[in-house]
PDB file of C-alpha atoms in Angstrom:
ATOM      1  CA  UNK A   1      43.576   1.455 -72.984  1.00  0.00           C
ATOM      2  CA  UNK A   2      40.872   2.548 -70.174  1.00  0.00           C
ATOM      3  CA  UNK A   3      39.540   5.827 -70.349  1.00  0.00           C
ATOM      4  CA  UNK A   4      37.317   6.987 -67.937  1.00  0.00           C
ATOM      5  CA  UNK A   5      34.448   9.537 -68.918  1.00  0.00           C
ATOM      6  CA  UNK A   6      32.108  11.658 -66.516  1.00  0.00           C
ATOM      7  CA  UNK A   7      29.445  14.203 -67.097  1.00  0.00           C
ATOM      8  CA  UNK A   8      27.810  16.495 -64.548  1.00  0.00           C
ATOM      9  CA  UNK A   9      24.579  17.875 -65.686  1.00  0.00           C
ATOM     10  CA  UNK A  10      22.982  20.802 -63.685  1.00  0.00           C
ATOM     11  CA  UNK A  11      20.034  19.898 -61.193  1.00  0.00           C
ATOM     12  CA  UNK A  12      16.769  21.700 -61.866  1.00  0.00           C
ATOM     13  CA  UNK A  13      15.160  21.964 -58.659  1.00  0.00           C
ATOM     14  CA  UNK A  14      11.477  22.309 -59.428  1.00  0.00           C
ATOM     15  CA  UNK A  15      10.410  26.198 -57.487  1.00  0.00           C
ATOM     16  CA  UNK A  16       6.712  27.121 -57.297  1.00  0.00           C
ATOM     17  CA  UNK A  17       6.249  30.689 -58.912  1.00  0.00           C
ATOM     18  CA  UNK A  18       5.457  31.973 -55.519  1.00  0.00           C
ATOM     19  CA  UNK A  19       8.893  31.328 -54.384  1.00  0.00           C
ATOM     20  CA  UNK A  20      11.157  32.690 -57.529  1.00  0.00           C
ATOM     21  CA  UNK A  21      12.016  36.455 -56.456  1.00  0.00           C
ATOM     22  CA  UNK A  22      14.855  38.814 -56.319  1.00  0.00           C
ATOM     23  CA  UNK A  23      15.855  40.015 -53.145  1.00  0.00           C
ATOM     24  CA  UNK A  24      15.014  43.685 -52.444  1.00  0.00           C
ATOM     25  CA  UNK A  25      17.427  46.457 -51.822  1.00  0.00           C
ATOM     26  CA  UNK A  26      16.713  50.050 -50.379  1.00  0.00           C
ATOM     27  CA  UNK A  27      18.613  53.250 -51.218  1.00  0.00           C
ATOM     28  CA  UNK A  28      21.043  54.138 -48.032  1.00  0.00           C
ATOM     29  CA  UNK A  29      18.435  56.730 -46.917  1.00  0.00           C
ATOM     30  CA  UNK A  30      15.850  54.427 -46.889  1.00  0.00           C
ATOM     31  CA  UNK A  31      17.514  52.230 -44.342  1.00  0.00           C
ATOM     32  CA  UNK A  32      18.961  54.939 -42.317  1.00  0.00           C
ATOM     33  CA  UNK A  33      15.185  56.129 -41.449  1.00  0.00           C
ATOM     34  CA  UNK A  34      13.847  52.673 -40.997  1.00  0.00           C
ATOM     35  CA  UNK A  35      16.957  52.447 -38.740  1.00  0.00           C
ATOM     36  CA  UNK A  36      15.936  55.732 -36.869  1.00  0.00           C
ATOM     37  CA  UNK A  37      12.535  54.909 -36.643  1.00  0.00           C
ATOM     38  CA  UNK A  38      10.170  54.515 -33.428  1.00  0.00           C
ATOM     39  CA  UNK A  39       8.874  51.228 -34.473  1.00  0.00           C
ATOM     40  CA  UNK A  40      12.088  49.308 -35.095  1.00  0.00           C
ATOM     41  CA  UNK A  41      13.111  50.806 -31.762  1.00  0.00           C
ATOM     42  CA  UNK A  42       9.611  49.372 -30.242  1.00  0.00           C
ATOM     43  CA  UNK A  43       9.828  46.092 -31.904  1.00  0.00           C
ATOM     44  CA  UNK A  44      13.429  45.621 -30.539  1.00  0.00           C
ATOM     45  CA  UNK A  45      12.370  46.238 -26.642  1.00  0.00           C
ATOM     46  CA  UNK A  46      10.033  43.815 -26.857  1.00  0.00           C
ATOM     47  CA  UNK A  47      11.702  40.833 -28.105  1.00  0.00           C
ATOM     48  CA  UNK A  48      14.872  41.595 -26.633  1.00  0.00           C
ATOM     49  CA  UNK A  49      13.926  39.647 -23.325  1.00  0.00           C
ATOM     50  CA  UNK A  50      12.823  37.030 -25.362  1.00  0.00           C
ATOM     51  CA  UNK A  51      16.726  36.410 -26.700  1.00  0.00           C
ATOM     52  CA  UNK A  52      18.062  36.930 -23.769  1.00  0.00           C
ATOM     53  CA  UNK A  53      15.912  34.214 -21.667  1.00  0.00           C
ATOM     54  CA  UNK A  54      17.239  31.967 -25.347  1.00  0.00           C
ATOM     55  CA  UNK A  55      20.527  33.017 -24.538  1.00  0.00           C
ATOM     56  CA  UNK A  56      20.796  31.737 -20.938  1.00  0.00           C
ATOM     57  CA  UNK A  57      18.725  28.224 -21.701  1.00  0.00           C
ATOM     58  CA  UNK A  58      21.510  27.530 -23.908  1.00  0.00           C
ATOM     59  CA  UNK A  59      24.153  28.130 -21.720  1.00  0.00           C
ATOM     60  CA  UNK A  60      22.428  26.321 -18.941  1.00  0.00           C
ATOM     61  CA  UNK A  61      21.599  22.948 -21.578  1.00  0.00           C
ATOM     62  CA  UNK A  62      22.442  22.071 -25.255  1.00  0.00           C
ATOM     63  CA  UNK A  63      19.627  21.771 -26.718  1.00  0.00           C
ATOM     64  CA  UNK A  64      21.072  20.039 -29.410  1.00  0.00           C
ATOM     65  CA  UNK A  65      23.031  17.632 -27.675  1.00  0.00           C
ATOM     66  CA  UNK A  66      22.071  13.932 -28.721  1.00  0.00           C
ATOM     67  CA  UNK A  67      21.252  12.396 -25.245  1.00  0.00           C
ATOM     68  CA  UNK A  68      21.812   8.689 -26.538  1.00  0.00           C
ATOM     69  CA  UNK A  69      25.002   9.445 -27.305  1.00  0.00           C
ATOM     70  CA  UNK A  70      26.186   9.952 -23.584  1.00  0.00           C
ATOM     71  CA  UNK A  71      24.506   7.013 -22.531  1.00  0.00           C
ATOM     72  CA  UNK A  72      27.382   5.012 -24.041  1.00  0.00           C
ATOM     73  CA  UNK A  73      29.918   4.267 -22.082  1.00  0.00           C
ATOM     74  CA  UNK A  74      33.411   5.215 -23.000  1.00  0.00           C
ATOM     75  CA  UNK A  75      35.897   3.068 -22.499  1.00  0.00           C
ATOM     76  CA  UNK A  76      38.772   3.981 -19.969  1.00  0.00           C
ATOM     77  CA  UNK A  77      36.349   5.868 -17.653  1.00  0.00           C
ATOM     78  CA  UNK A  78      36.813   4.809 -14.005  1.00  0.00           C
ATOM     79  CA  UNK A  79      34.725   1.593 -13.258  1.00  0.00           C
ATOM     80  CA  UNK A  80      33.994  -1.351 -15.910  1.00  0.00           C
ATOM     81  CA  UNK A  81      31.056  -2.556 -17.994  1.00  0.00           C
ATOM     82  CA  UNK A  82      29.797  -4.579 -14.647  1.00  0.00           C
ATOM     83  CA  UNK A  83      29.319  -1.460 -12.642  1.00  0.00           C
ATOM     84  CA  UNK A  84      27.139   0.768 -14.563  1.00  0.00           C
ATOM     85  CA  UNK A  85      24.975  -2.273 -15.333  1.00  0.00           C
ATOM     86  CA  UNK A  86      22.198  -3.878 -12.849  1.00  0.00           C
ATOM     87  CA  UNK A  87      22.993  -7.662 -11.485  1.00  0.00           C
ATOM     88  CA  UNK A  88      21.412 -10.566 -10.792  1.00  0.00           C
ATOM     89  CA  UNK A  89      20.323 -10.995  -7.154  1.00  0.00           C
ATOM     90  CA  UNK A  90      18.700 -13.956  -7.158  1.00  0.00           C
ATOM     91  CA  UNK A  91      17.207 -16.598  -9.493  1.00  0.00           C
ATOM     92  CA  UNK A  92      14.712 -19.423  -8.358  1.00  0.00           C
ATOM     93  CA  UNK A  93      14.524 -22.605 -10.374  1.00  0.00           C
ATOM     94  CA  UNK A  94      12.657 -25.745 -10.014  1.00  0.00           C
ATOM     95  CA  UNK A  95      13.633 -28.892 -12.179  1.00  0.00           C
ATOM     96  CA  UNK A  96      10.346 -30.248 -11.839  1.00  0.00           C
ATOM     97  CA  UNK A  97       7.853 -27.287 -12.471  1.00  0.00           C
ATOM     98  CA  UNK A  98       9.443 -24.319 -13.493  1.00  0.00           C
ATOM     99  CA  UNK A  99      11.444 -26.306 -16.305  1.00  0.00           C
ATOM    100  CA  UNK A 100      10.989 -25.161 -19.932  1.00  0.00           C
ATOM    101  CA  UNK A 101       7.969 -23.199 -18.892  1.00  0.00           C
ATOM    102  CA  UNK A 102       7.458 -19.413 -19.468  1.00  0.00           C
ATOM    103  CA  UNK A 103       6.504 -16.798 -17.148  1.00  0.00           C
ATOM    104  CA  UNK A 104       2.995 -15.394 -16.885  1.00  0.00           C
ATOM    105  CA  UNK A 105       2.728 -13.045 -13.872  1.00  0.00           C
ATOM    106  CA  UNK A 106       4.672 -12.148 -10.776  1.00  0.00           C
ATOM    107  CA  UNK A 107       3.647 -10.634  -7.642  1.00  0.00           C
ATOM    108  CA  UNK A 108       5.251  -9.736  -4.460  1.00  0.00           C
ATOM    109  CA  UNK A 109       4.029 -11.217  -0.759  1.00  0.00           C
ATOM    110  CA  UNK A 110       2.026  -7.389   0.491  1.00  0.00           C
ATOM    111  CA  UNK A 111       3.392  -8.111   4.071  1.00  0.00           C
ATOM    112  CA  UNK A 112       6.201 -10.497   4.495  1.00  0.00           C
ATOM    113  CA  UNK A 113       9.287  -9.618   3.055  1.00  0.00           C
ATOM    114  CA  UNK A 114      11.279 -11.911   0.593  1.00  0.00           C
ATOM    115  CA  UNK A 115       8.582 -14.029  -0.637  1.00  0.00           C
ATOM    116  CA  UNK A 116       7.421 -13.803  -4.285  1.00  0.00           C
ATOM    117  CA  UNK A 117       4.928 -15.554  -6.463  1.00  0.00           C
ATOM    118  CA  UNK A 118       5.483 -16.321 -10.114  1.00  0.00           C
ATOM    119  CA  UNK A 119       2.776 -18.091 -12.483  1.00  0.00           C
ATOM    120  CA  UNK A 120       4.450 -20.430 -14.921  1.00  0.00           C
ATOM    121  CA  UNK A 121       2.814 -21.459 -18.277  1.00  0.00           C
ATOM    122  CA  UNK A 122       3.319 -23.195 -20.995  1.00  0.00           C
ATOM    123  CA  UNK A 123       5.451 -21.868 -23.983  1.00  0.00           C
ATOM    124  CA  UNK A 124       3.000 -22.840 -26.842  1.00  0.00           C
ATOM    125  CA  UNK A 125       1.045 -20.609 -29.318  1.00  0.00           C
ATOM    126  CA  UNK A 126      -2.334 -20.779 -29.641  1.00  0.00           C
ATOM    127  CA  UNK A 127      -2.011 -23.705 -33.021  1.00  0.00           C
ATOM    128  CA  UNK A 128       0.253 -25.782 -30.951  1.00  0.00           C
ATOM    129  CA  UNK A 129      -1.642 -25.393 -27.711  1.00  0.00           C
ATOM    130  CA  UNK A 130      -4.724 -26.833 -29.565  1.00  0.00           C
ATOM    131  CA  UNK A 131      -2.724 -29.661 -31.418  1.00  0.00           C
ATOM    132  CA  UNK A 132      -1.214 -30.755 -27.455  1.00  0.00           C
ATOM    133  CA  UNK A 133      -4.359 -30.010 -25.550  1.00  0.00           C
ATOM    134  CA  UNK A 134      -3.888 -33.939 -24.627  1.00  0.00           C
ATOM    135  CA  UNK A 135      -0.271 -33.626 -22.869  1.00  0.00           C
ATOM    136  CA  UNK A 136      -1.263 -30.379 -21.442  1.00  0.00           C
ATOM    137  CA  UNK A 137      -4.246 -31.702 -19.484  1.00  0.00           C
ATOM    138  CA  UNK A 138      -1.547 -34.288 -18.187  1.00  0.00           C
ATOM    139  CA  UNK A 139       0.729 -31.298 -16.967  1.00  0.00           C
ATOM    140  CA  UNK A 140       0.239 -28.985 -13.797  1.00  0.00           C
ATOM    141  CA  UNK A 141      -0.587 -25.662 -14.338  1.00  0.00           C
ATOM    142  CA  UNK A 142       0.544 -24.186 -11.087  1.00  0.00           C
ATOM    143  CA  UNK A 143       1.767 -21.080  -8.925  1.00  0.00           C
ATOM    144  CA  UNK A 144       5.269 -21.201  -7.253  1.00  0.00           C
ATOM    145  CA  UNK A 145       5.264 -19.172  -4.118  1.00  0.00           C
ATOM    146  CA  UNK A 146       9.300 -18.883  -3.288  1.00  0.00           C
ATOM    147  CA  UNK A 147      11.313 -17.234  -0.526  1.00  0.00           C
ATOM    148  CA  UNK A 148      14.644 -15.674  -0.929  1.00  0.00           C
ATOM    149  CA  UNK A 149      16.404 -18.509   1.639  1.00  0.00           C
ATOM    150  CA  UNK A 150      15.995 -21.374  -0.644  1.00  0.00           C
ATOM    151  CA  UNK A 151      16.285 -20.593  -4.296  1.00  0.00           C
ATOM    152  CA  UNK A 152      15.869 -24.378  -5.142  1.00  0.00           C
ATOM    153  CA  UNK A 153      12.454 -25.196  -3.283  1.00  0.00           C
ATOM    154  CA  UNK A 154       9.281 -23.409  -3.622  1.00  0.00           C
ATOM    155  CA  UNK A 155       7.990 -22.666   0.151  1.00  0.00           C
ATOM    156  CA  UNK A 156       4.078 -23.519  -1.484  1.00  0.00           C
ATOM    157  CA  UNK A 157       2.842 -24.601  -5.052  1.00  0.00           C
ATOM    158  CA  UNK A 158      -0.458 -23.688  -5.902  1.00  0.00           C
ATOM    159  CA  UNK A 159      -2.559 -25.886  -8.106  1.00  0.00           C
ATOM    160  CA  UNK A 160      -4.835 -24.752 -10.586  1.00  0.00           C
ATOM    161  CA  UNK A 161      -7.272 -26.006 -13.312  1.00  0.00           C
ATOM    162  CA  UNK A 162      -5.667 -24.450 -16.280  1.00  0.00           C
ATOM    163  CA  UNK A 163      -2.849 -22.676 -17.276  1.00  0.00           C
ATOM    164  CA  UNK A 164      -2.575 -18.603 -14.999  1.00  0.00           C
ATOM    165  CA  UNK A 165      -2.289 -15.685 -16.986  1.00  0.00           C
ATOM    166  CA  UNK A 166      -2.805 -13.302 -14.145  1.00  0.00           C
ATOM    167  CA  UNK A 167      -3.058 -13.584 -10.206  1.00  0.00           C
ATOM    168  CA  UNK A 168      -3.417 -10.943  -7.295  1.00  0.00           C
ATOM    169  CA  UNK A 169      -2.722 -11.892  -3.225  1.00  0.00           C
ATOM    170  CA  UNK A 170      -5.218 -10.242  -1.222  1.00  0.00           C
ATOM    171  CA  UNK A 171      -4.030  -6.703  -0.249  1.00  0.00           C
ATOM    172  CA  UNK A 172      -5.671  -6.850   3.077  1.00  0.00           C
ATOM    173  CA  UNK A 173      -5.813 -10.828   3.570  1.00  0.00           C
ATOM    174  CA  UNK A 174      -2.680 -11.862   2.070  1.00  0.00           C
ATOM    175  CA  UNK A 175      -3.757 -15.706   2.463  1.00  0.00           C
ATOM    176  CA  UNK A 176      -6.107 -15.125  -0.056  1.00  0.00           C
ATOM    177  CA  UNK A 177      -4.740 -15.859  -3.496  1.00  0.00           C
ATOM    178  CA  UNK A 178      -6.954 -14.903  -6.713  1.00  0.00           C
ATOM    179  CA  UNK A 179      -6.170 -16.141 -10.192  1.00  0.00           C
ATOM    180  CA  UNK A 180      -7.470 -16.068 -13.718  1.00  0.00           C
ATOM    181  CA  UNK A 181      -7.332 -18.785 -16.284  1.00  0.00           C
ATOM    182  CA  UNK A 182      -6.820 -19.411 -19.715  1.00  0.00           C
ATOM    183  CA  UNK A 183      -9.802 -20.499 -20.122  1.00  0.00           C
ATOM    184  CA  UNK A 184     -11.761 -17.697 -18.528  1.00  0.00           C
ATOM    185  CA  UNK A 185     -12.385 -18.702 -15.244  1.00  0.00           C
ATOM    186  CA  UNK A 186     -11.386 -17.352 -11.576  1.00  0.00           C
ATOM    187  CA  UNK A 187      -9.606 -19.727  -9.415  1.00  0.00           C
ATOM    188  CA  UNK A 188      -8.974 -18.705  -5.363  1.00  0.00           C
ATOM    189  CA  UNK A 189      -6.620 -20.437  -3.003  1.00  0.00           C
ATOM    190  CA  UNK A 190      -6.574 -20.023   0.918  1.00  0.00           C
ATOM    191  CA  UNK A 191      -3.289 -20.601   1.910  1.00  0.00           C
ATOM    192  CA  UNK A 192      -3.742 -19.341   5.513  1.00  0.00           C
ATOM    193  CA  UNK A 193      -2.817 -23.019   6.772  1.00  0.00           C
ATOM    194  CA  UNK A 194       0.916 -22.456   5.615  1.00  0.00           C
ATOM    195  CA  UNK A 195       1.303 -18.474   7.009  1.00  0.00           C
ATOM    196  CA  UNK A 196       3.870 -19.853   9.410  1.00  0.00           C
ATOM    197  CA  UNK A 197       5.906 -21.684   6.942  1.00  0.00           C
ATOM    198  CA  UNK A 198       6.278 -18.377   4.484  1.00  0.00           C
ATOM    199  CA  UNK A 199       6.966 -15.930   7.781  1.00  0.00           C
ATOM    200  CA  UNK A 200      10.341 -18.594   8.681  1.00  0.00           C
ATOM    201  CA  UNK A 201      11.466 -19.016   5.683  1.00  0.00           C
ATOM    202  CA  UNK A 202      14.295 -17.558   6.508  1.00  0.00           C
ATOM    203  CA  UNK A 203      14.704 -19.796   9.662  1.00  0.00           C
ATOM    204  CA  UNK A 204      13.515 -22.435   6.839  1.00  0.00           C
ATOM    205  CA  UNK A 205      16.686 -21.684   4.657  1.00  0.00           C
ATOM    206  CA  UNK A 206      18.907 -21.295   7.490  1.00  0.00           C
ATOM    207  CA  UNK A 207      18.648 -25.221   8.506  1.00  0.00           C
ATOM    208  CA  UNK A 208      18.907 -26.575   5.188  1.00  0.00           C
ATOM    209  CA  UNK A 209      22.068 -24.814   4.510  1.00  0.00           C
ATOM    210  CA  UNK A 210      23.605 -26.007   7.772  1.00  0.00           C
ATOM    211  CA  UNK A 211      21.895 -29.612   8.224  1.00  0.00           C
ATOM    212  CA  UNK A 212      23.438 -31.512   5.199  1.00  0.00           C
ATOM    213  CA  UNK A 213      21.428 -34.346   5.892  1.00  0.00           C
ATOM    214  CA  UNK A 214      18.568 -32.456   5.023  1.00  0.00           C
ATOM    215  CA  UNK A 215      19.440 -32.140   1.548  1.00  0.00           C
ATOM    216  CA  UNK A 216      18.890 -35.637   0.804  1.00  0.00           C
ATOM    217  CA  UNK A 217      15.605 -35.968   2.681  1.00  0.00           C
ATOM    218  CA  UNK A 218      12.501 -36.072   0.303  1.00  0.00           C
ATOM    219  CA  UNK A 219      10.417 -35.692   2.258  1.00  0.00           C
ATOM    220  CA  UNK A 220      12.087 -32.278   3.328  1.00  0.00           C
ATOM    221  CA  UNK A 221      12.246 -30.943   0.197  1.00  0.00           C
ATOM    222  CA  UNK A 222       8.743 -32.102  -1.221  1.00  0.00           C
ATOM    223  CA  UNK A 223       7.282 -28.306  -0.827  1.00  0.00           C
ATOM    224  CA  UNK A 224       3.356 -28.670   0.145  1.00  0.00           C
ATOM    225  CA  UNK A 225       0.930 -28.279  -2.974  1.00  0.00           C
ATOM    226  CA  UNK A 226      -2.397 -26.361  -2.304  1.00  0.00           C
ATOM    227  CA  UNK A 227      -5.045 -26.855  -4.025  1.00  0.00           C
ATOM    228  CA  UNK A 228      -7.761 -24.036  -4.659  1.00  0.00           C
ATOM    229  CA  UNK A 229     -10.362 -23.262  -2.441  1.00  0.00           C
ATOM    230  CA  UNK A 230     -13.216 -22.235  -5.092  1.00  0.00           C
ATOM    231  CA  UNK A 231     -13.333 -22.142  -8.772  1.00  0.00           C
ATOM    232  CA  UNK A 232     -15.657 -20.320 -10.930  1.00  0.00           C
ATOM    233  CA  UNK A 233     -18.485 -22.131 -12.664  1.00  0.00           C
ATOM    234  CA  UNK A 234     -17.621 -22.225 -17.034  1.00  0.00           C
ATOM    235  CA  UNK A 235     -21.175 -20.760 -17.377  1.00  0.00           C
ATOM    236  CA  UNK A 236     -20.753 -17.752 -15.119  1.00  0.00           C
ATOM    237  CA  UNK A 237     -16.746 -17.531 -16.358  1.00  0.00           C
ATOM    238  CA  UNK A 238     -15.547 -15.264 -19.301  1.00  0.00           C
ATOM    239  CA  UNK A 239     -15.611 -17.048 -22.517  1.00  0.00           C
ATOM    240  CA  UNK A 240     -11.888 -16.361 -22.982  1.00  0.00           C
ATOM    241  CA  UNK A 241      -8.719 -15.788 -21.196  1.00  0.00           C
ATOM    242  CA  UNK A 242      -8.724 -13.919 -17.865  1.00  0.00           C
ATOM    243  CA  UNK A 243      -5.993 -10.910 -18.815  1.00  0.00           C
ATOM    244  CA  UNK A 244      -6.029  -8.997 -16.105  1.00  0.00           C
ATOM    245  CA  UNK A 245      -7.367  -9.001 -12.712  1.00  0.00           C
ATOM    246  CA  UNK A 246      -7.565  -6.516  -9.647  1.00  0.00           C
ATOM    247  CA  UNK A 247      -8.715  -6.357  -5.589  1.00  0.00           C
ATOM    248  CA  UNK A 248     -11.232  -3.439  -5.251  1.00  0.00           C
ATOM    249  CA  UNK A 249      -9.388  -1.098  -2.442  1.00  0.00           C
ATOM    250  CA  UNK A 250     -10.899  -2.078   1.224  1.00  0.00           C
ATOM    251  CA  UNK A 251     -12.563   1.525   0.801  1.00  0.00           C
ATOM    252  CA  UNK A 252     -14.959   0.946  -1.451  1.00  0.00           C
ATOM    253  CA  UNK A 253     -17.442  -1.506  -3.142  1.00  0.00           C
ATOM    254  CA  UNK A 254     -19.511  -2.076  -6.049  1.00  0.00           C
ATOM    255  CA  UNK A 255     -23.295  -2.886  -5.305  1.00  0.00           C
ATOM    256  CA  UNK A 256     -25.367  -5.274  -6.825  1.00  0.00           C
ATOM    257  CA  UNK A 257     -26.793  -2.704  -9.383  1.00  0.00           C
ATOM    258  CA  UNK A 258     -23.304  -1.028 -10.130  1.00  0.00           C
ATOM    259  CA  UNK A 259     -22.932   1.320  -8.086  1.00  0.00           C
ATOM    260  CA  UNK A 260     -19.831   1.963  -6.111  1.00  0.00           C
ATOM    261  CA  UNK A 261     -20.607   2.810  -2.259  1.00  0.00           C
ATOM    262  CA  UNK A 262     -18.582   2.374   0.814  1.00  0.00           C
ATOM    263  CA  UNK A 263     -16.689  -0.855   2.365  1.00  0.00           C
ATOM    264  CA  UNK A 264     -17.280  -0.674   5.469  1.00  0.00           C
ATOM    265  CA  UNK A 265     -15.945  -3.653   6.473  1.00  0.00           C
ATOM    266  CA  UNK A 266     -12.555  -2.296   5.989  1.00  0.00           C
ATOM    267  CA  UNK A 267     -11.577  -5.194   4.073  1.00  0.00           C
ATOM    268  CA  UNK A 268     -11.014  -6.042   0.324  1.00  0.00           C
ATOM    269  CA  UNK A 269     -13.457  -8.575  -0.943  1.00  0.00           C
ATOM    270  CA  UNK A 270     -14.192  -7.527  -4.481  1.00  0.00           C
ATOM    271  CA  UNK A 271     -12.261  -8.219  -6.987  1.00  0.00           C
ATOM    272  CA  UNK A 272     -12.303  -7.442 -11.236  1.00  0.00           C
ATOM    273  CA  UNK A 273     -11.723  -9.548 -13.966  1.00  0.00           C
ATOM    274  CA  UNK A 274     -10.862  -8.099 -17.649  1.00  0.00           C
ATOM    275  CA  UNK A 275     -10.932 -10.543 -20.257  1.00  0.00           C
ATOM    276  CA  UNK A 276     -10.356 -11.153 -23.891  1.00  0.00           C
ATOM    277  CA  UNK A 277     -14.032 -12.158 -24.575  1.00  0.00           C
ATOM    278  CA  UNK A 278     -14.637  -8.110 -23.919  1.00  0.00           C
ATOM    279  CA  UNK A 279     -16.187  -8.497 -20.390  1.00  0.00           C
ATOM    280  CA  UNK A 280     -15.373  -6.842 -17.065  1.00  0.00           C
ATOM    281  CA  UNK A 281     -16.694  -9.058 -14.229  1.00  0.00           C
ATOM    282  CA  UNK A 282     -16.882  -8.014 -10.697  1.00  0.00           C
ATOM    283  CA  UNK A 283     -16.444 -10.708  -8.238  1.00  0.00           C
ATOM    284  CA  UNK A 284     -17.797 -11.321  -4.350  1.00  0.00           C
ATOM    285  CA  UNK A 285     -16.051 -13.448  -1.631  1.00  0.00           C
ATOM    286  CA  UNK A 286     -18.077 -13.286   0.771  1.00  0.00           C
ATOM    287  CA  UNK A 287     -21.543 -13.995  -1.046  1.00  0.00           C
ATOM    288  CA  UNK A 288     -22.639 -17.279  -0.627  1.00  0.00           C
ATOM    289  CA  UNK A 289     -23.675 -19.567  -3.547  1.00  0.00           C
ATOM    290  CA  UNK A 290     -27.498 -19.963  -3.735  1.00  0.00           C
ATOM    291  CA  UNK A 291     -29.274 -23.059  -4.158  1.00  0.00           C
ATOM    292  CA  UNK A 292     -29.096 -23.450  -8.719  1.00  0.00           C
ATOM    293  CA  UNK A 293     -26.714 -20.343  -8.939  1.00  0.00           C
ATOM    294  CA  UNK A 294     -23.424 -20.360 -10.772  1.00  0.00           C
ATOM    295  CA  UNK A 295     -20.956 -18.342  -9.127  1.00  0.00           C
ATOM    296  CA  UNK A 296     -17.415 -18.177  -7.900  1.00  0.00           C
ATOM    297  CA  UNK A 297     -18.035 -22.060  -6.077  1.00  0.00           C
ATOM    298  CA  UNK A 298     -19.019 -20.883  -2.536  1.00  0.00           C
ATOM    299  CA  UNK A 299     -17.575 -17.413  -2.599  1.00  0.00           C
ATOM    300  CA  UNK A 300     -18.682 -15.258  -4.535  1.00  0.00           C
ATOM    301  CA  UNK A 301     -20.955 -14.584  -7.981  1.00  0.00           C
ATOM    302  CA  UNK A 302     -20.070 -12.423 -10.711  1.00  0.00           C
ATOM    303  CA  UNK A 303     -21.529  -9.467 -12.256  1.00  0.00           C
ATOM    304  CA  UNK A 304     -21.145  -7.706 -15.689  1.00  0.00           C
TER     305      UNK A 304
END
């Protein structure tokens, strides 16, 4: 036969000496004048507003109340799963460049509406990157500028030297497209020539949903590659990756000496450069490059 045993011994909670005491009692007529007495009745006025202000914050909220908890939704409240959740508007994808790629950095056209740029990279760590440097040289590291009318073609592809971790358009000269690279240097691409082509894309989309013939026409849907303006030199570049870059606003400017005075050109043509080597770099566009000077090729220098 099974017999089952138990034993339940008594828990000894460990209690500091401090905190092992009896609780105190008062004779009735002690209470009774601490009752009656001026001070209780003082003490009382002046924390009762104090409750009461309590009182109405928690009729007015719970402050208990777990707010995660009424973020899930219940089911057979009015509307489905689908409505209380965001969805997709659009997706852009490009067999040829965007394909098995990860994304980098996106930024949005300042003035024409419905046009986007996304830099595309490769999806490598740092070991593998170093072990496929060889087939990476041999693949484009570029910057797909799309428009909401054709989610297949990219209206522009911009070509750079190595693989974009950050890029900024111009906020007062949107044709002016600034970039930094893996390997620590600034890249800049003028795509002024093709302003026309991003302001109809619309017009763009339009005829190649209604022109079938169009869809079969290479030449149609070859979008135009750009290739940047000015690069900056690997001496004057940071050392390491470009992380994060930003315009100066067309208010102000940084001298030569560091000091920040006024634009008063009206016009943003400084930009920053933070990078994983530890430097901040300001950058110049509209310096030219001296004779023996490495700089921003033709555009600009930089300065620590």
């Amino acid at each position: 036969a099974v017999v089952s045993t138990q034993s339940t011994g008594e828990w000894k909670k460990p209690r500091t000496a401090l905190s092992q005491y009896v609780p105190r009692t008062l004779p009735p007529a002690q209470l009774e004048k601490i009752n009656q007495s001026e001070e209780l009745s003082t003490f009382v006025k002046s924390v009762c507003p104090r409750f009461k202000l309590a009182l109405q914050q928690n009729e007015i909220m719970d402050v208990f109340a777990d707010d995660y908890n009424d973020l899930i939704e219940v089911d057979g409240v009015f509307g489905n799963k689908a409505d209380n959740n965001l969805k997709e508007y659009q997706s852009f994808t490009d067999l040829e460049f965007s394909k098995n790629k990860s994304i980098a950095q996106i930024d949005w056209h300042p003035s024409i509406k419905g046009i986007v740029a996304v830099a595309y990279t490769e999806k490598l760590k740092y070991d593998d990157r170093v072990d496929l440097s060889s087939r990476i040289l041999m693949s484009p590291s570029l910057i797909l500028i799309w428009g909401f009318s054709d989610p297949i073609h990219p209206q522009l592809v911009l070509e750079a030297p190595e693989d974009i971790y950050t890029f900024k358009f111009n906020p007062t000269d949107p044709n002016i497209v600034a970039a930094g690279c893996i390997n620590g240097q600034v890249v800049m691409w003028d795509i002024s020539q093709y302003e026309a082509r991003l302001r109809n894309h619309k017009n763009t989309g339009a005829r190649a949903n209604k022109t079938r013939s169009d869809l079969f026409d290479v030449e149609y849907q070859r979008s135009p590659v750009v290739h940047y303006a000015a690069v900056s030199s690997i001496e004057s570049s940071h050392k390491m990756a470009v992380m994060d870059l930003l315009w100066l606003p067309d208010t102000v400017e940084v001298a030569r000496m560091g000091v920040p005075v006024e634009n008063k050109t009206q016009a943003s043509c400084q930009l920053v450069t933070v990078g994983i080597d530890g430097n901040v770099m300001f950058w110049d566009i509209r310096m030219q490059k001296p004779a023996g000077a490495a700089g921003l090729g033709g555009l600009g220098a930089p300065a620590k």
